[in-house]
PDB file of C-alpha atoms in Angstrom:
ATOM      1  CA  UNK A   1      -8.971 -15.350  16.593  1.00  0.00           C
ATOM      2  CA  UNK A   2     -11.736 -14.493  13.971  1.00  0.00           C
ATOM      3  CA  UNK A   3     -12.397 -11.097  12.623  1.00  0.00           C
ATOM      4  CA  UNK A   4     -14.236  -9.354  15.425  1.00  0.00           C
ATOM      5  CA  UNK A   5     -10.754  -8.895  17.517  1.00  0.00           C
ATOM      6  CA  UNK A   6     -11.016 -11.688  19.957  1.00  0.00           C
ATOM      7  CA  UNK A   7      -7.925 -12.939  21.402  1.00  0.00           C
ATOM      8  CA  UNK A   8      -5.879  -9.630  20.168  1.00  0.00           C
ATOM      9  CA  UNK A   9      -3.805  -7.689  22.621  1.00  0.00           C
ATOM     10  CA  UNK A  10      -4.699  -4.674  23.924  1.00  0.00           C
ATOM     11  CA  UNK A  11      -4.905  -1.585  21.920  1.00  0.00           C
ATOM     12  CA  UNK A  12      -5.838  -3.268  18.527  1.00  0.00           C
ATOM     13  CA  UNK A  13      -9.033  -2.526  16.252  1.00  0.00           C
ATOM     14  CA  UNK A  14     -12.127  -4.870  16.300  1.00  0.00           C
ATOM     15  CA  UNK A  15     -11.906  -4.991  12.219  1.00  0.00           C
ATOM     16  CA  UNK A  16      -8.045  -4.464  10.609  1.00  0.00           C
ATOM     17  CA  UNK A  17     -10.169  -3.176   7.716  1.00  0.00           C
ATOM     18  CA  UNK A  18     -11.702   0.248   9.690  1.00  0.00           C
ATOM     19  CA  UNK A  19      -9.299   2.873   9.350  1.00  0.00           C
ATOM     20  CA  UNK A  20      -9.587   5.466  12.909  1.00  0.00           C
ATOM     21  CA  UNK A  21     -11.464   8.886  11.790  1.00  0.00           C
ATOM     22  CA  UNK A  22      -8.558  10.478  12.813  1.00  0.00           C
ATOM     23  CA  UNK A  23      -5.884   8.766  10.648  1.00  0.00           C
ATOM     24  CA  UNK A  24      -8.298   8.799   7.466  1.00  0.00           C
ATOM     25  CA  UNK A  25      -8.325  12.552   7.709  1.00  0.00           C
ATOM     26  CA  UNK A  26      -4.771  12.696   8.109  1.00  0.00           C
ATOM     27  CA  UNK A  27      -4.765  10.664   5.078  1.00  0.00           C
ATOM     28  CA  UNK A  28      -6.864  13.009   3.356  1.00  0.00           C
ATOM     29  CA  UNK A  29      -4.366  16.539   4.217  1.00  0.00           C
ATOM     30  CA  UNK A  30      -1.356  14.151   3.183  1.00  0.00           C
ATOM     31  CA  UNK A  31      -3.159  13.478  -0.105  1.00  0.00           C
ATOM     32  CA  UNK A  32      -4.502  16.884  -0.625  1.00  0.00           C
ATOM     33  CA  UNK A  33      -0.997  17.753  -0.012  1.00  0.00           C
ATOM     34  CA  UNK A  34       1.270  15.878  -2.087  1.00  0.00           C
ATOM     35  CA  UNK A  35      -1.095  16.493  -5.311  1.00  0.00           C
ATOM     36  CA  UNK A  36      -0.814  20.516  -4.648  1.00  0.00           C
ATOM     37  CA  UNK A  37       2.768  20.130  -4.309  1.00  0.00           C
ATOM     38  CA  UNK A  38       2.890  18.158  -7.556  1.00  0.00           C
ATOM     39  CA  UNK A  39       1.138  20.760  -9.183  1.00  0.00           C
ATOM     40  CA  UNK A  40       2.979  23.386  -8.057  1.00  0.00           C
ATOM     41  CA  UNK A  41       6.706  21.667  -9.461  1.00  0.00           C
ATOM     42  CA  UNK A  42       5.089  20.460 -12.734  1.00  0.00           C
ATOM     43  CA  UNK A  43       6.694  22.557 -14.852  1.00  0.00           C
ATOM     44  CA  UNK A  44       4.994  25.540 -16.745  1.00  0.00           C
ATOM     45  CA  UNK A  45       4.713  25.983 -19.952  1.00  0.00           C
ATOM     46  CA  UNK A  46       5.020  30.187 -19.277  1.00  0.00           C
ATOM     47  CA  UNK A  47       4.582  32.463 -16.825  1.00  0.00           C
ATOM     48  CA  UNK A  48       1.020  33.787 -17.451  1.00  0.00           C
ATOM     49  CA  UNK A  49       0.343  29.940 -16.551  1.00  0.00           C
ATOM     50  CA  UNK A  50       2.309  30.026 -13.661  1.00  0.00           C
ATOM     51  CA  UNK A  51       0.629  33.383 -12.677  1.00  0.00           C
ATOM     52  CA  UNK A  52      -2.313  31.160 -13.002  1.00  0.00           C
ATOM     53  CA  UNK A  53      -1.655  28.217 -10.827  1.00  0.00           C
ATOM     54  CA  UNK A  54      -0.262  30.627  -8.014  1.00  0.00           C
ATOM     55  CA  UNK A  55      -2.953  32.682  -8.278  1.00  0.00           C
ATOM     56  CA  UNK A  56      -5.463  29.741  -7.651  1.00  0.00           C
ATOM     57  CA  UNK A  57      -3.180  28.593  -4.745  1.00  0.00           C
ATOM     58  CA  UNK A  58      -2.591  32.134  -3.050  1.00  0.00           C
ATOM     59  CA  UNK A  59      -6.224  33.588  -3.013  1.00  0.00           C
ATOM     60  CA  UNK A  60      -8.561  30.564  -2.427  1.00  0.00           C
ATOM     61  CA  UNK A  61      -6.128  30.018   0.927  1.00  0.00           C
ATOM     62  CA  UNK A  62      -6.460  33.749   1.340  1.00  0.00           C
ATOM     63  CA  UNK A  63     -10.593  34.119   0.860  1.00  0.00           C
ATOM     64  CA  UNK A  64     -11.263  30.878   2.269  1.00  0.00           C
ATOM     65  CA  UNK A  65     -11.467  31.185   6.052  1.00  0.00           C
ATOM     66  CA  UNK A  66     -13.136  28.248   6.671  1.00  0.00           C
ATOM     67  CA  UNK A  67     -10.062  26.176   4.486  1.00  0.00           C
ATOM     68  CA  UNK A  68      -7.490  27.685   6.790  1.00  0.00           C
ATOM     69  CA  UNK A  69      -9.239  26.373  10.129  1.00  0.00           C
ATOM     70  CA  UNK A  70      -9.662  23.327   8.428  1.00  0.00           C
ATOM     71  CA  UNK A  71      -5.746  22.887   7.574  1.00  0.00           C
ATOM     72  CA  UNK A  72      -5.194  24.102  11.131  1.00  0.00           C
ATOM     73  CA  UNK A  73      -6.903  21.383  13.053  1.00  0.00           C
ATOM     74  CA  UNK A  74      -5.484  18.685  11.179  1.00  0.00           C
ATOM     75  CA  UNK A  75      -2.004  20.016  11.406  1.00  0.00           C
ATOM     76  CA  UNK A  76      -3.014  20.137  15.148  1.00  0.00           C
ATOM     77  CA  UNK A  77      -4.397  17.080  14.862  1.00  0.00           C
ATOM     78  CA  UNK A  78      -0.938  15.609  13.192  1.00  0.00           C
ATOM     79  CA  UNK A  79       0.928  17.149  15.819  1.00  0.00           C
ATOM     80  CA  UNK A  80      -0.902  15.241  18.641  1.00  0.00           C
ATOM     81  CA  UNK A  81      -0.401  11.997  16.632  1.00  0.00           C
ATOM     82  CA  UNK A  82       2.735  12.762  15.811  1.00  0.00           C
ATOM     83  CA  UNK A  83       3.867  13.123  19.390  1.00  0.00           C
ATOM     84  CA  UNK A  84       1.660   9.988  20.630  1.00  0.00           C
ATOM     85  CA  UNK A  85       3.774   8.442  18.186  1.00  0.00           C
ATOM     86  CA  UNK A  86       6.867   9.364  18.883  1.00  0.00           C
ATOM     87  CA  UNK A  87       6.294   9.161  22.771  1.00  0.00           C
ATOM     88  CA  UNK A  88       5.154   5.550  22.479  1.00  0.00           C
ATOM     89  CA  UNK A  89       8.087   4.797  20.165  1.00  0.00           C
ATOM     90  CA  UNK A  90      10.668   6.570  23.070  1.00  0.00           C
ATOM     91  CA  UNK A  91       9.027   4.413  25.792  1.00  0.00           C
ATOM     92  CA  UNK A  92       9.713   1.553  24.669  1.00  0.00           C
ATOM     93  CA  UNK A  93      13.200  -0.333  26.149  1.00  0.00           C
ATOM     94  CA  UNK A  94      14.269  -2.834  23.705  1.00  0.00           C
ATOM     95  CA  UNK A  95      14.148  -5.639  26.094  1.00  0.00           C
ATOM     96  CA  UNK A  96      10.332  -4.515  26.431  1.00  0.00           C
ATOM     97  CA  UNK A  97       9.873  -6.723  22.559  1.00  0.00           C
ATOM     98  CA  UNK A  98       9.990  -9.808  23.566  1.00  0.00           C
ATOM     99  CA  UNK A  99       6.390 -10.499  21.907  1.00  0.00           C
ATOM    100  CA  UNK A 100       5.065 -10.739  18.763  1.00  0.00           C
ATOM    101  CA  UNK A 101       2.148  -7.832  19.510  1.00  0.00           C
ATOM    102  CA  UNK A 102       4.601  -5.431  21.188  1.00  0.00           C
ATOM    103  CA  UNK A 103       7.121  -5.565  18.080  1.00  0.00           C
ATOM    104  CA  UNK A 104       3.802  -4.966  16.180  1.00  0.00           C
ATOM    105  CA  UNK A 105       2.580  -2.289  18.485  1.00  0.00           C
ATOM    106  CA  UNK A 106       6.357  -0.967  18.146  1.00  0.00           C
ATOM    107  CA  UNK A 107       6.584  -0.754  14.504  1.00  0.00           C
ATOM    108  CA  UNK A 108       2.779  -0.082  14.366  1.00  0.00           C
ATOM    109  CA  UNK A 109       4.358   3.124  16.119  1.00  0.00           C
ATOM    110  CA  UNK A 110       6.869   3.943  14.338  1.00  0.00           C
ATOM    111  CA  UNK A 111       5.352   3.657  10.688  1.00  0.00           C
ATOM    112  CA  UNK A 112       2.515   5.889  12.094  1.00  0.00           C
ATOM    113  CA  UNK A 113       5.686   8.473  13.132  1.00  0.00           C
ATOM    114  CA  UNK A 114       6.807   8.625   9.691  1.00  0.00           C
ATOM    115  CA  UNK A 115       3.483   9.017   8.194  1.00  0.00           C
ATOM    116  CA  UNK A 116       2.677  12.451  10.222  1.00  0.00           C
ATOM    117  CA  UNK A 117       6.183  13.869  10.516  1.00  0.00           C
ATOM    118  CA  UNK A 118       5.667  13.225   6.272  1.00  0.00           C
ATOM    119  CA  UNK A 119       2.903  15.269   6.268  1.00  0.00           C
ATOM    120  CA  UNK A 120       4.315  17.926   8.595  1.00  0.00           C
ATOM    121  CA  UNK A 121       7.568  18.307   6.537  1.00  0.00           C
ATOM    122  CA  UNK A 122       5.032  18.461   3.038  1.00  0.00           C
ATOM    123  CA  UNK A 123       3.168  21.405   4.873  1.00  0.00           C
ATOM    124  CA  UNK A 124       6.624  23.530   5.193  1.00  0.00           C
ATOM    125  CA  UNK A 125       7.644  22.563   1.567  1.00  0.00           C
ATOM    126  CA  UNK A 126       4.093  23.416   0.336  1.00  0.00           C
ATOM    127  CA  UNK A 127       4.581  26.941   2.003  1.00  0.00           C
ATOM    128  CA  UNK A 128       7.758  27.632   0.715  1.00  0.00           C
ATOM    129  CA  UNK A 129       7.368  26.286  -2.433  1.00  0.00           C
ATOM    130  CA  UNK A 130       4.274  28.626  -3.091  1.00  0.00           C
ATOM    131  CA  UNK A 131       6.812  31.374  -1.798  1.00  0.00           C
ATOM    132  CA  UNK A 132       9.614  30.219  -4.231  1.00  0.00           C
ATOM    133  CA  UNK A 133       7.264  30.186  -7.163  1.00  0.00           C
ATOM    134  CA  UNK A 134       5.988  33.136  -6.376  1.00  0.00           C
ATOM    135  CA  UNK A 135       9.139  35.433  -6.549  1.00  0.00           C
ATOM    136  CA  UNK A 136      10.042  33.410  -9.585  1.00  0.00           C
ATOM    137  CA  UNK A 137       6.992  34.761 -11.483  1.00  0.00           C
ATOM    138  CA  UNK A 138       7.325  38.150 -10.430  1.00  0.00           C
ATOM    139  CA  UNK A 139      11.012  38.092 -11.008  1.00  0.00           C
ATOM    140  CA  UNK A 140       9.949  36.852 -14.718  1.00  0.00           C
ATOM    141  CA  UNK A 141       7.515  39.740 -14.937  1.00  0.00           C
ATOM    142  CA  UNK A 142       9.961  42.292 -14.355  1.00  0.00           C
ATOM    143  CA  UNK A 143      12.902  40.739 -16.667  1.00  0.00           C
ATOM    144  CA  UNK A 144       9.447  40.675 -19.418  1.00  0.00           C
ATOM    145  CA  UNK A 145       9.344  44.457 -18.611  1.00  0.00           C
ATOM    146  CA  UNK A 146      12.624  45.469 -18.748  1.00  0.00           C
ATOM    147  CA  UNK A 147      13.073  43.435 -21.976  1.00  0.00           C
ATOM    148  CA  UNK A 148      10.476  45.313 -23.140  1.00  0.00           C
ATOM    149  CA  UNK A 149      11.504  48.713 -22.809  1.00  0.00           C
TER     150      UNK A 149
END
């Protein structure tokens, strides 16, 4: 039982230390996520800085095309995991773990489930944060230009 997956059940990597193309980019778009979403609830300074931020936010995923097809396919792609997941979790009786390697395939399974449905659930808050944000600034221009007058 050496490094190069000999004597391992069925469905496990040759190396434990190669991470599937698939997962890494889902790694990636959870990443990419959670740091936008930090930015976006850091809390501004002002407004014009806020008008900033959003701005950066709203019209690179507007003018990029090529960024939206991107975010696309690997939300596809975390939907497909996702259910494979979830599936593989639901399929499982729990007289079916009487092994070692199918309570690790099992919770293999269901840490993998919480990892995509994660990064689901950060794409909705990401869009409705942006949304949120947005009305807030333009709310706080108009109370600026009422104030003003």
């Amino acid at each position: 039982r050496g490094r190069t997956g000999e004597g391992r059940g069925k469905g496990h990597e040759a190396d434990p230390l190669v991470m599937d193309p698939g997962w890494f980019l889902l790694f990636i778009l959870l990443v990419m996520e959670a740091a936008a979403l930090s930015i976006l609830i850091l809390p501004m300074p002002n407004n014009t800085i806020r008008g900033w931020v959003l701005d950066f936010f709203t019209k690179t995923w507007a003018v990029s095309n090529i960024l939206r097809y991107i975010t696309f396919f690997l939300l596809l792609l975390n939907v497909l995991y996702f259910v494979n997941s979830m599936s593989s979790i639901y399929g499982v009786e729990a007289f079916d773990l009487q092994t070692c390697e199918a309570k690790l395939d099992y919770f293999r399974h269901e840490r993998n489930s919480y990892i995509t449905g994660f990064g689901l659930f950060l794409f909705v808050v990401l869009q409705r944060i942006v949304m949120i944000q947005t009305q807030l600034h333009d709310t706080r221009d108009q109370v600026k230009a009422i104030k003003k007058k």
